[in-house]
Amino acid sequence: MGQLKQTPSDMRGATGTGRSIYELLRTQIADGSLPAGACAPSTRGLAAELGVSRTTVTTAYEQLAAEGYLVTATGRVARVARPLVAAQTPEPSGIRRTRPVPKLSDFGHRVQEIGLSALPHTEPVRFDFLYGALASRDFPSLAWRRAYQTELLRQQSRLFYAGPEGDASLRSALQGYLRRARGLACDAEQIVVVHGSQQGIDLCARVLLNSDDAFVFEDPGYLMARRCFEATGARCLATAVDAQGLDTSSLPQDHRVRLAYVTPSHQFPLGGVLPITRRQELLQWARRQNAWIVEDDYDGEFRYGQRPIDALQTIDGDGRVIYVGTFSKTLSPQLRLGYLVLPPEIVPVFRQAKRLTDRHSPLLEQRVLASMIESGAYERHVRRMRRENERRRAALLDAVTRYLPKDAQVGGTAAGLHVVLWLPFLLPAEELNVVAAARQAGVGIYPVSTLFVEPESLARPRPAGFILGYASLTVEQIHMGMEILGRLLSQGSTVK
C-alpha cells in the first residue's frame, strides 16, 4: 500500500484541511512517490491518523479522482492512475532555454508586429492635455444612477443571451436621437450596438477587407483605426488632409481599394470640417471604386458657435456609408458603448460577426442609456457638456495667446474636444523632445508626428505640432499648464 512521505503531525502542522490532503497526495503522485497502480491510504485510516473527519479525506479523494490522479470504485481501494507525463524541471534562476512555440496565425503575426508604441502616455501628469479623456465630475452620475436602479429592479422572465444587434429600446431611442442631433435618417433595424467605436471599426475591417485589398486612410489620422485595418493585411493608401479635411483630389484610383475611413465632421487630429463639395466628390469616388466609406463621427455633437454639421451619411444616396457613433466623448470612454448605422444589405452579416465576437454588448447599460435618451436627460447632458467644453476651449485659446510665443498657432478649434498647437519655430523632428521636457515639468502634450502614416509624410514642410485635449481639465488647470509650457518654450535650449 502507498504511504505518505509526510508524517501526520507534519501534515497537521501545515493546515490539517482537505485542501492540504489533496495537495500532498497530488504532489506525491506527480513526483512518483506514489507510483502508478499503488494503493492510496484508506480514507478511514488516513482520517484517523490525521485526526480529521473521514468526510474531509473522502472529499479530497473525490477531487483527485475527478482530475484523473486516482481511480476509485465502490468497495475497492483507491489506486493511483496510469503514469503522468513528467513535468519539466524548472530552469535554474537566470537561465532561459529556447523552447518551441506553437505558430501564430498571419493575423497574429501582423498584430505582433504592429504594436501600439505611438499611443499617448497613460501615466498621469499634473496638467495633462490628453485627448480622448473626460473629466470624471462631468459624468451625469445622479441621472445614470436613477435610471440604472430602475432597470436593475425591473423583473425579467429569465436571464439569457440577447440579440447581437443590441436592445430594441436603445436602437429605437438612437433612431430618434440621430435624426434630431445629426440629421441622420435610418431605421432601427440598421443599427448595431457595439463595444465603443473601436469594436465597430474592427468589425468593418474584418467583414469588408481581405489581405490583398487596400483602404484609403486620412494622413495624419486615428492610429487605432489604422491598426485595425492593417491587421487584416490590407494595404494602407495614405491620403493627405488639409485645413478642410480629406483632400479628395488626391483620392487614389486603385482597383484594390475596398473602403475609405474618414472623419468628415471633425478630422482627427487636425480638425478640418469636410465641405459639401468634397463630401460629394468622396461619394462619387466611392461609386466609381465600388467601395465602402466608414464615417467615424467620434465627437460630432461638439461644434461651437453653430449647430453640429450633419453626417456624411445624410447625403449618401447609394448606401455606401457606414456610420460609426460612440458615447465615449459625451459620457465616458470607460462605458464602452457605441453603434453602427449600416446600409440594409450588410446588416445581417454585421449582426452575425458581432455575435461571433462577443454575443452582444451589456444589456443593462443599454437599457439605462435608452431610458436617459427617451427621458431627455441625455440630450440635456450633451447641451451642458457643449457649454462647459466651449468654456474650456475659450480658456485654452486665451491661455495660448497669453503665455505662449507670439507665433504659436492653434488649429481645429471649431469643433471637438481637442485642438492642434503649431509651433513654427520648431521642426517636426523636435516634437518628441518637447513632449519629454513638458512631461518632466508636469504638462502632458502629444505629438502630431506619430499619427502620420508614411515616413515621407514627415518631410512635408510644416512646423512642429502638438495635440491638446481639454475636456478633462478645469479652466484654472488649462491656464496653469499653458503658463508652464510657455516658460519651457521661452527657455529654448531645454527642448533641443
JSON list of N, CA and C in Angstrom, two decimals, residues 386-450:
[
{"chain": "A", "resi": 386, "resn": "ARG", "atom": "N", "xyz": [-21.58, 70.67, -23.92]},
{"chain": "A", "resi": 386, "resn": "ARG", "atom": "CA", "xyz": [-21.18, 71.56, -25.01]},
{"chain": "A", "resi": 386, "resn": "ARG", "atom": "C", "xyz": [-20.84, 72.94, -24.47]},
{"chain": "A", "resi": 387, "resn": "ARG", "atom": "N", "xyz": [-21.67, 73.44, -23.55]},
{"chain": "A", "resi": 387, "resn": "ARG", "atom": "CA", "xyz": [-21.39, 74.74, -22.95]},
{"chain": "A", "resi": 387, "resn": "ARG", "atom": "C", "xyz": [-20.10, 74.70, -22.12]},
{"chain": "A", "resi": 388, "resn": "GLU", "atom": "N", "xyz": [-19.94, 73.64, -21.34]},
{"chain": "A", "resi": 388, "resn": "GLU", "atom": "CA", "xyz": [-18.77, 73.53, -20.47]},
{"chain": "A", "resi": 388, "resn": "GLU", "atom": "C", "xyz": [-17.49, 73.41, -21.30]},
{"chain": "A", "resi": 389, "resn": "ASN", "atom": "N", "xyz": [-17.53, 72.62, -22.34]},
{"chain": "A", "resi": 389, "resn": "ASN", "atom": "CA", "xyz": [-16.33, 72.46, -23.16]},
{"chain": "A", "resi": 389, "resn": "ASN", "atom": "C", "xyz": [-16.04, 73.69, -24.02]},
{"chain": "A", "resi": 390, "resn": "GLU", "atom": "N", "xyz": [-17.09, 74.45, -24.33]},
{"chain": "A", "resi": 390, "resn": "GLU", "atom": "CA", "xyz": [-16.83, 75.72, -25.02]},
{"chain": "A", "resi": 390, "resn": "GLU", "atom": "C", "xyz": [-16.08, 76.68, -24.10]},
{"chain": "A", "resi": 391, "resn": "ARG", "atom": "N", "xyz": [-16.40, 76.66, -22.80]},
{"chain": "A", "resi": 391, "resn": "ARG", "atom": "CA", "xyz": [-15.64, 77.46, -21.83]},
{"chain": "A", "resi": 391, "resn": "ARG", "atom": "C", "xyz": [-14.19, 77.02, -21.77]},
{"chain": "A", "resi": 392, "resn": "ARG", "atom": "N", "xyz": [-13.98, 75.72, -21.74]},
{"chain": "A", "resi": 392, "resn": "ARG", "atom": "CA", "xyz": [-12.60, 75.20, -21.70]},
{"chain": "A", "resi": 392, "resn": "ARG", "atom": "C", "xyz": [-11.83, 75.58, -22.97]},
{"chain": "A", "resi": 393, "resn": "ARG", "atom": "N", "xyz": [-12.50, 75.45, -24.09]},
{"chain": "A", "resi": 393, "resn": "ARG", "atom": "CA", "xyz": [-11.86, 75.79, -25.36]},
{"chain": "A", "resi": 393, "resn": "ARG", "atom": "C", "xyz": [-11.47, 77.26, -25.38]},
{"chain": "A", "resi": 394, "resn": "ALA", "atom": "N", "xyz": [-12.38, 78.13, -24.95]},
{"chain": "A", "resi": 394, "resn": "ALA", "atom": "CA", "xyz": [-12.07, 79.57, -24.91]},
{"chain": "A", "resi": 394, "resn": "ALA", "atom": "C", "xyz": [-10.91, 79.84, -23.97]},
{"chain": "A", "resi": 395, "resn": "ALA", "atom": "N", "xyz": [-10.86, 79.14, -22.84]},
{"chain": "A", "resi": 395, "resn": "ALA", "atom": "CA", "xyz": [-9.77, 79.33, -21.88]},
{"chain": "A", "resi": 395, "resn": "ALA", "atom": "C", "xyz": [-8.44, 78.90, -22.51]},
{"chain": "A", "resi": 396, "resn": "LEU", "atom": "N", "xyz": [-8.46, 77.80, -23.27]},
{"chain": "A", "resi": 396, "resn": "LEU", "atom": "CA", "xyz": [-7.23, 77.32, -23.89]},
{"chain": "A", "resi": 396, "resn": "LEU", "atom": "C", "xyz": [-6.73, 78.31, -24.93]},
{"chain": "A", "resi": 397, "resn": "LEU", "atom": "N", "xyz": [-7.63, 78.82, -25.76]},
{"chain": "A", "resi": 397, "resn": "LEU", "atom": "CA", "xyz": [-7.22, 79.79, -26.77]},
{"chain": "A", "resi": 397, "resn": "LEU", "atom": "C", "xyz": [-6.67, 81.06, -26.12]},
{"chain": "A", "resi": 398, "resn": "ASP", "atom": "N", "xyz": [-7.30, 81.48, -25.04]},
{"chain": "A", "resi": 398, "resn": "ASP", "atom": "CA", "xyz": [-6.81, 82.65, -24.31]},
{"chain": "A", "resi": 398, "resn": "ASP", "atom": "C", "xyz": [-5.44, 82.38, -23.70]},
{"chain": "A", "resi": 399, "resn": "ALA", "atom": "N", "xyz": [-5.27, 81.20, -23.12]},
{"chain": "A", "resi": 399, "resn": "ALA", "atom": "CA", "xyz": [-4.00, 80.86, -22.48]},
{"chain": "A", "resi": 399, "resn": "ALA", "atom": "C", "xyz": [-2.87, 80.76, -23.49]},
{"chain": "A", "resi": 400, "resn": "VAL", "atom": "N", "xyz": [-3.15, 80.23, -24.68]},
{"chain": "A", "resi": 400, "resn": "VAL", "atom": "CA", "xyz": [-2.12, 80.16, -25.72]},
{"chain": "A", "resi": 400, "resn": "VAL", "atom": "C", "xyz": [-1.68, 81.56, -26.10]},
{"chain": "A", "resi": 401, "resn": "THR", "atom": "N", "xyz": [-2.65, 82.45, -26.28]},
{"chain": "A", "resi": 401, "resn": "THR", "atom": "CA", "xyz": [-2.33, 83.85, -26.62]},
{"chain": "A", "resi": 401, "resn": "THR", "atom": "C", "xyz": [-1.55, 84.53, -25.51]},
{"chain": "A", "resi": 402, "resn": "ARG", "atom": "N", "xyz": [-1.91, 84.23, -24.28]},
{"chain": "A", "resi": 402, "resn": "ARG", "atom": "CA", "xyz": [-1.31, 84.93, -23.14]},
{"chain": "A", "resi": 402, "resn": "ARG", "atom": "C", "xyz": [0.09, 84.42, -22.80]},
{"chain": "A", "resi": 403, "resn": "TYR", "atom": "N", "xyz": [0.30, 83.12, -22.86]},
{"chain": "A", "resi": 403, "resn": "TYR", "atom": "CA", "xyz": [1.53, 82.54, -22.30]},
{"chain": "A", "resi": 403, "resn": "TYR", "atom": "C", "xyz": [2.52, 82.02, -23.33]},
{"chain": "A", "resi": 404, "resn": "LEU", "atom": "N", "xyz": [2.07, 81.64, -24.51]},
{"chain": "A", "resi": 404, "resn": "LEU", "atom": "CA", "xyz": [2.97, 81.03, -25.48]},
{"chain": "A", "resi": 404, "resn": "LEU", "atom": "C", "xyz": [3.56, 82.08, -26.42]},
{"chain": "A", "resi": 405, "resn": "PRO", "atom": "N", "xyz": [4.67, 81.75, -27.09]},
{"chain": "A", "resi": 405, "resn": "PRO", "atom": "CA", "xyz": [5.29, 82.70, -28.03]},
{"chain": "A", "resi": 405, "resn": "PRO", "atom": "C", "xyz": [4.28, 83.22, -29.05]},
{"chain": "A", "resi": 406, "resn": "LYS", "atom": "N", "xyz": [4.50, 84.43, -29.52]},
{"chain": "A", "resi": 406, "resn": "LYS", "atom": "CA", "xyz": [3.53, 85.13, -30.36]},
{"chain": "A", "resi": 406, "resn": "LYS", "atom": "C", "xyz": [3.22, 84.39, -31.65]},
{"chain": "A", "resi": 407, "resn": "ASP", "atom": "N", "xyz": [4.21, 83.65, -32.18]},
{"chain": "A", "resi": 407, "resn": "ASP", "atom": "CA", "xyz": [3.95, 82.98, -33.46]},
{"chain": "A", "resi": 407, "resn": "ASP", "atom": "C", "xyz": [3.32, 81.60, -33.29]},
{"chain": "A", "resi": 408, "resn": "ALA", "atom": "N", "xyz": [2.96, 81.20, -32.07]},
{"chain": "A", "resi": 408, "resn": "ALA", "atom": "CA", "xyz": [2.23, 79.95, -31.88]},
{"chain": "A", "resi": 408, "resn": "ALA", "atom": "C", "xyz": [0.86, 80.04, -32.52]},
{"chain": "A", "resi": 409, "resn": "GLN", "atom": "N", "xyz": [0.43, 78.98, -33.17]},
{"chain": "A", "resi": 409, "resn": "GLN", "atom": "CA", "xyz": [-0.85, 78.96, -33.87]},
{"chain": "A", "resi": 409, "resn": "GLN", "atom": "C", "xyz": [-1.68, 77.78, -33.39]},
{"chain": "A", "resi": 410, "resn": "VAL", "atom": "N", "xyz": [-3.00, 77.95, -33.43]},
{"chain": "A", "resi": 410, "resn": "VAL", "atom": "CA", "xyz": [-3.91, 76.88, -32.99]},
{"chain": "A", "resi": 410, "resn": "VAL", "atom": "C", "xyz": [-4.87, 76.57, -34.13]},
{"chain": "A", "resi": 411, "resn": "GLY", "atom": "N", "xyz": [-5.02, 75.28, -34.43]},
{"chain": "A", "resi": 411, "resn": "GLY", "atom": "CA", "xyz": [-5.93, 74.85, -35.49]},
{"chain": "A", "resi": 411, "resn": "GLY", "atom": "C", "xyz": [-6.98, 73.89, -34.97]},
{"chain": "A", "resi": 412, "resn": "GLY", "atom": "N", "xyz": [-8.03, 73.70, -35.77]},
{"chain": "A", "resi": 412, "resn": "GLY", "atom": "CA", "xyz": [-9.08, 72.75, -35.42]},
{"chain": "A", "resi": 412, "resn": "GLY", "atom": "C", "xyz": [-9.92, 73.18, -34.24]},
{"chain": "A", "resi": 413, "resn": "THR", "atom": "N", "xyz": [-10.21, 74.46, -34.14]},
{"chain": "A", "resi": 413, "resn": "THR", "atom": "CA", "xyz": [-10.89, 74.98, -32.95]},
{"chain": "A", "resi": 413, "resn": "THR", "atom": "C", "xyz": [-12.41, 75.03, -33.07]},
{"chain": "A", "resi": 414, "resn": "ALA", "atom": "N", "xyz": [-12.95, 74.79, -34.25]},
{"chain": "A", "resi": 414, "resn": "ALA", "atom": "CA", "xyz": [-14.39, 74.99, -34.45]},
{"chain": "A", "resi": 414, "resn": "ALA", "atom": "C", "xyz": [-15.24, 73.90, -33.82]},
{"chain": "A", "resi": 415, "resn": "ALA", "atom": "N", "xyz": [-14.64, 72.75, -33.55]},
{"chain": "A", "resi": 415, "resn": "ALA", "atom": "CA", "xyz": [-15.43, 71.62, -33.05]},
{"chain": "A", "resi": 415, "resn": "ALA", "atom": "C", "xyz": [-14.55, 70.69, -32.23]},
{"chain": "A", "resi": 416, "resn": "GLY", "atom": "N", "xyz": [-15.20, 69.71, -31.61]},
{"chain": "A", "resi": 416, "resn": "GLY", "atom": "CA", "xyz": [-14.45, 68.66, -30.93]},
{"chain": "A", "resi": 416, "resn": "GLY", "atom": "C", "xyz": [-14.01, 69.00, -29.52]},
{"chain": "A", "resi": 417, "resn": "LEU", "atom": "N", "xyz": [-13.09, 68.19, -29.01]},
{"chain": "A", "resi": 417, "resn": "LEU", "atom": "CA", "xyz": [-12.60, 68.32, -27.64]},
{"chain": "A", "resi": 417, "resn": "LEU", "atom": "C", "xyz": [-11.08, 68.44, -27.59]},
{"chain": "A", "resi": 418, "resn": "HIS", "atom": "N", "xyz": [-10.47, 68.77, -28.72]},
{"chain": "A", "resi": 418, "resn": "HIS", "atom": "CA", "xyz": [-9.03, 68.99, -28.74]},
{"chain": "A", "resi": 418, "resn": "HIS", "atom": "C", "xyz": [-8.71, 70.02, -29.82]},
{"chain": "A", "resi": 419, "resn": "VAL", "atom": "N", "xyz": [-7.52, 70.58, -29.75]},
{"chain": "A", "resi": 419, "resn": "VAL", "atom": "CA", "xyz": [-7.01, 71.46, -30.79]},
{"chain": "A", "resi": 419, "resn": "VAL", "atom": "C", "xyz": [-5.60, 71.00, -31.13]},
{"chain": "A", "resi": 420, "resn": "VAL", "atom": "N", "xyz": [-5.05, 71.56, -32.20]},
{"chain": "A", "resi": 420, "resn": "VAL", "atom": "CA", "xyz": [-3.66, 71.28, -32.56]},
{"chain": "A", "resi": 420, "resn": "VAL", "atom": "C", "xyz": [-2.87, 72.58, -32.42]},
{"chain": "A", "resi": 421, "resn": "LEU", "atom": "N", "xyz": [-1.81, 72.51, -31.64]},
{"chain": "A", "resi": 421, "resn": "LEU", "atom": "CA", "xyz": [-0.93, 73.65, -31.42]},
{"chain": "A", "resi": 421, "resn": "LEU", "atom": "C", "xyz": [0.26, 73.53, -32.37]},
{"chain": "A", "resi": 422, "resn": "TRP", "atom": "N", "xyz": [0.43, 74.55, -33.23]},
{"chain": "A", "resi": 422, "resn": "TRP", "atom": "CA", "xyz": [1.55, 74.57, -34.16]},
{"chain": "A", "resi": 422, "resn": "TRP", "atom": "C", "xyz": [2.60, 75.57, -33.68]},
{"chain": "A", "resi": 423, "resn": "LEU", "atom": "N", "xyz": [3.85, 75.13, -33.67]},
{"chain": "A", "resi": 423, "resn": "LEU", "atom": "CA", "xyz": [4.96, 76.00, -33.24]},
{"chain": "A", "resi": 423, "resn": "LEU", "atom": "C", "xyz": [5.93, 76.16, -34.40]},
{"chain": "A", "resi": 424, "resn": "PRO", "atom": "N", "xyz": [5.80, 77.24, -35.20]},
{"chain": "A", "resi": 424, "resn": "PRO", "atom": "CA", "xyz": [6.60, 77.41, -36.42]},
{"chain": "A", "resi": 424, "resn": "PRO", "atom": "C", "xyz": [8.10, 77.51, -36.16]},
{"chain": "A", "resi": 425, "resn": "PHE", "atom": "N", "xyz": [8.50, 77.83, -34.94]},
{"chain": "A", "resi": 425, "resn": "PHE", "atom": "CA", "xyz": [9.93, 77.97, -34.64]},
{"chain": "A", "resi": 425, "resn": "PHE", "atom": "C", "xyz": [10.58, 76.63, -34.28]},
{"chain": "A", "resi": 426, "resn": "LEU", "atom": "N", "xyz": [9.80, 75.55, -34.34]},
{"chain": "A", "resi": 426, "resn": "LEU", "atom": "CA", "xyz": [10.35, 74.21, -34.09]},
{"chain": "A", "resi": 426, "resn": "LEU", "atom": "C", "xyz": [10.05, 73.31, -35.29]},
{"chain": "A", "resi": 427, "resn": "LEU", "atom": "N", "xyz": [10.90, 72.31, -35.47]},
{"chain": "A", "resi": 427, "resn": "LEU", "atom": "CA", "xyz": [10.73, 71.35, -36.56]},
{"chain": "A", "resi": 427, "resn": "LEU", "atom": "C", "xyz": [9.98, 70.11, -36.06]},
{"chain": "A", "resi": 428, "resn": "PRO", "atom": "N", "xyz": [9.34, 69.37, -36.98]},
{"chain": "A", "resi": 428, "resn": "PRO", "atom": "CA", "xyz": [8.66, 68.14, -36.56]},
{"chain": "A", "resi": 428, "resn": "PRO", "atom": "C", "xyz": [9.57, 67.17, -35.82]},
{"chain": "A", "resi": 429, "resn": "ALA", "atom": "N", "xyz": [10.84, 67.13, -36.20]},
{"chain": "A", "resi": 429, "resn": "ALA", "atom": "CA", "xyz": [11.78, 66.21, -35.55]},
{"chain": "A", "resi": 429, "resn": "ALA", "atom": "C", "xyz": [12.02, 66.55, -34.08]},
{"chain": "A", "resi": 430, "resn": "GLU", "atom": "N", "xyz": [11.63, 67.76, -33.68]},
{"chain": "A", "resi": 430, "resn": "GLU", "atom": "CA", "xyz": [11.84, 68.19, -32.30]},
{"chain": "A", "resi": 430, "resn": "GLU", "atom": "C", "xyz": [10.63, 67.93, -31.40]},
{"chain": "A", "resi": 431, "resn": "GLU", "atom": "N", "xyz": [9.56, 67.40, -31.97]},
{"chain": "A", "resi": 431, "resn": "GLU", "atom": "CA", "xyz": [8.33, 67.23, -31.19]},
{"chain": "A", "resi": 431, "resn": "GLU", "atom": "C", "xyz": [8.54, 66.33, -29.97]},
{"chain": "A", "resi": 432, "resn": "LEU", "atom": "N", "xyz": [9.18, 65.21, -30.14]},
{"chain": "A", "resi": 432, "resn": "LEU", "atom": "CA", "xyz": [9.32, 64.27, -29.03]},
{"chain": "A", "resi": 432, "resn": "LEU", "atom": "C", "xyz": [10.16, 64.87, -27.90]},
{"chain": "A", "resi": 433, "resn": "ASN", "atom": "N", "xyz": [11.17, 65.69, -28.24]},
{"chain": "A", "resi": 433, "resn": "ASN", "atom": "CA", "xyz": [11.96, 66.35, -27.20]},
{"chain": "A", "resi": 433, "resn": "ASN", "atom": "C", "xyz": [11.11, 67.32, -26.39]},
{"chain": "A", "resi": 434, "resn": "VAL", "atom": "N", "xyz": [10.23, 68.05, -27.09]},
{"chain": "A", "resi": 434, "resn": "VAL", "atom": "CA", "xyz": [9.34, 68.99, -26.40]},
{"chain": "A", "resi": 434, "resn": "VAL", "atom": "C", "xyz": [8.37, 68.24, -25.50]},
{"chain": "A", "resi": 435, "resn": "VAL", "atom": "N", "xyz": [7.83, 67.14, -26.01]},
{"chain": "A", "resi": 435, "resn": "VAL", "atom": "CA", "xyz": [6.90, 66.34, -25.21]},
{"chain": "A", "resi": 435, "resn": "VAL", "atom": "C", "xyz": [7.57, 65.84, -23.94]},
{"chain": "A", "resi": 436, "resn": "ALA", "atom": "N", "xyz": [8.80, 65.33, -24.07]},
{"chain": "A", "resi": 436, "resn": "ALA", "atom": "CA", "xyz": [9.52, 64.80, -22.90]},
{"chain": "A", "resi": 436, "resn": "ALA", "atom": "C", "xyz": [9.82, 65.90, -21.90]},
{"chain": "A", "resi": 437, "resn": "ALA", "atom": "N", "xyz": [10.25, 67.06, -22.38]},
{"chain": "A", "resi": 437, "resn": "ALA", "atom": "CA", "xyz": [10.56, 68.17, -21.47]},
{"chain": "A", "resi": 437, "resn": "ALA", "atom": "C", "xyz": [9.29, 68.67, -20.78]},
{"chain": "A", "resi": 438, "resn": "ALA", "atom": "N", "xyz": [8.18, 68.72, -21.51]},
{"chain": "A", "resi": 438, "resn": "ALA", "atom": "CA", "xyz": [6.93, 69.18, -20.91]},
{"chain": "A", "resi": 438, "resn": "ALA", "atom": "C", "xyz": [6.45, 68.21, -19.83]},
{"chain": "A", "resi": 439, "resn": "ARG", "atom": "N", "xyz": [6.54, 66.89, -20.10]},
{"chain": "A", "resi": 439, "resn": "ARG", "atom": "CA", "xyz": [6.14, 65.92, -19.09]},
{"chain": "A", "resi": 439, "resn": "ARG", "atom": "C", "xyz": [7.00, 66.02, -17.84]},
{"chain": "A", "resi": 440, "resn": "GLN", "atom": "N", "xyz": [8.28, 66.28, -18.04]},
{"chain": "A", "resi": 440, "resn": "GLN", "atom": "CA", "xyz": [9.17, 66.46, -16.90]},
{"chain": "A", "resi": 440, "resn": "GLN", "atom": "C", "xyz": [8.73, 67.65, -16.05]},
{"chain": "A", "resi": 441, "resn": "ALA", "atom": "N", "xyz": [8.13, 68.64, -16.70]},
{"chain": "A", "resi": 441, "resn": "ALA", "atom": "CA", "xyz": [7.65, 69.83, -15.99]},
{"chain": "A", "resi": 441, "resn": "ALA", "atom": "C", "xyz": [6.21, 69.67, -15.51]},
{"chain": "A", "resi": 442, "resn": "GLY", "atom": "N", "xyz": [5.60, 68.51, -15.75]},
{"chain": "A", "resi": 442, "resn": "GLY", "atom": "CA", "xyz": [4.26, 68.27, -15.26]},
{"chain": "A", "resi": 442, "resn": "GLY", "atom": "C", "xyz": [3.15, 68.61, -16.23]},
{"chain": "A", "resi": 443, "resn": "VAL", "atom": "N", "xyz": [3.46, 68.74, -17.53]},
{"chain": "A", "resi": 443, "resn": "VAL", "atom": "CA", "xyz": [2.46, 69.08, -18.54]},
{"chain": "A", "resi": 443, "resn": "VAL", "atom": "C", "xyz": [2.45, 68.00, -19.62]},
{"chain": "A", "resi": 444, "resn": "GLY", "atom": "N", "xyz": [1.29, 67.43, -19.87]},
{"chain": "A", "resi": 444, "resn": "GLY", "atom": "CA", "xyz": [1.17, 66.41, -20.90]},
{"chain": "A", "resi": 444, "resn": "GLY", "atom": "C", "xyz": [0.66, 66.99, -22.20]},
{"chain": "A", "resi": 445, "resn": "ILE", "atom": "N", "xyz": [1.49, 66.95, -23.25]},
{"chain": "A", "resi": 445, "resn": "ILE", "atom": "CA", "xyz": [1.07, 67.32, -24.60]},
{"chain": "A", "resi": 445, "resn": "ILE", "atom": "C", "xyz": [1.47, 66.16, -25.53]},
{"chain": "A", "resi": 446, "resn": "TYR", "atom": "N", "xyz": [0.91, 66.11, -26.74]},
{"chain": "A", "resi": 446, "resn": "TYR", "atom": "CA", "xyz": [1.05, 64.91, -27.55]},
{"chain": "A", "resi": 446, "resn": "TYR", "atom": "C", "xyz": [1.40, 65.26, -28.99]},
{"chain": "A", "resi": 447, "resn": "PRO", "atom": "N", "xyz": [2.42, 64.60, -29.56]},
{"chain": "A", "resi": 447, "resn": "PRO", "atom": "CA", "xyz": [2.94, 64.98, -30.88]},
{"chain": "A", "resi": 447, "resn": "PRO", "atom": "C", "xyz": [2.00, 64.56, -32.01]},
{"chain": "A", "resi": 448, "resn": "VAL", "atom": "N", "xyz": [1.96, 65.38, -33.04]},
{"chain": "A", "resi": 448, "resn": "VAL", "atom": "CA", "xyz": [1.19, 65.05, -34.25]},
{"chain": "A", "resi": 448, "resn": "VAL", "atom": "C", "xyz": [1.93, 64.02, -35.09]},
{"chain": "A", "resi": 449, "resn": "SER", "atom": "N", "xyz": [3.26, 64.06, -35.06]},
{"chain": "A", "resi": 449, "resn": "SER", "atom": "CA", "xyz": [4.07, 63.24, -35.97]},
{"chain": "A", "resi": 449, "resn": "SER", "atom": "C", "xyz": [3.75, 61.76, -35.89]},
{"chain": "A", "resi": 450, "resn": "THR", "atom": "N", "xyz": [3.43, 61.25, -34.69]},
{"chain": "A", "resi": 450, "resn": "THR", "atom": "CA", "xyz": [3.20, 59.81, -34.53]},
{"chain": "A", "resi": 450, "resn": "THR", "atom": "C", "xyz": [1.93, 59.34, -35.23]}
]
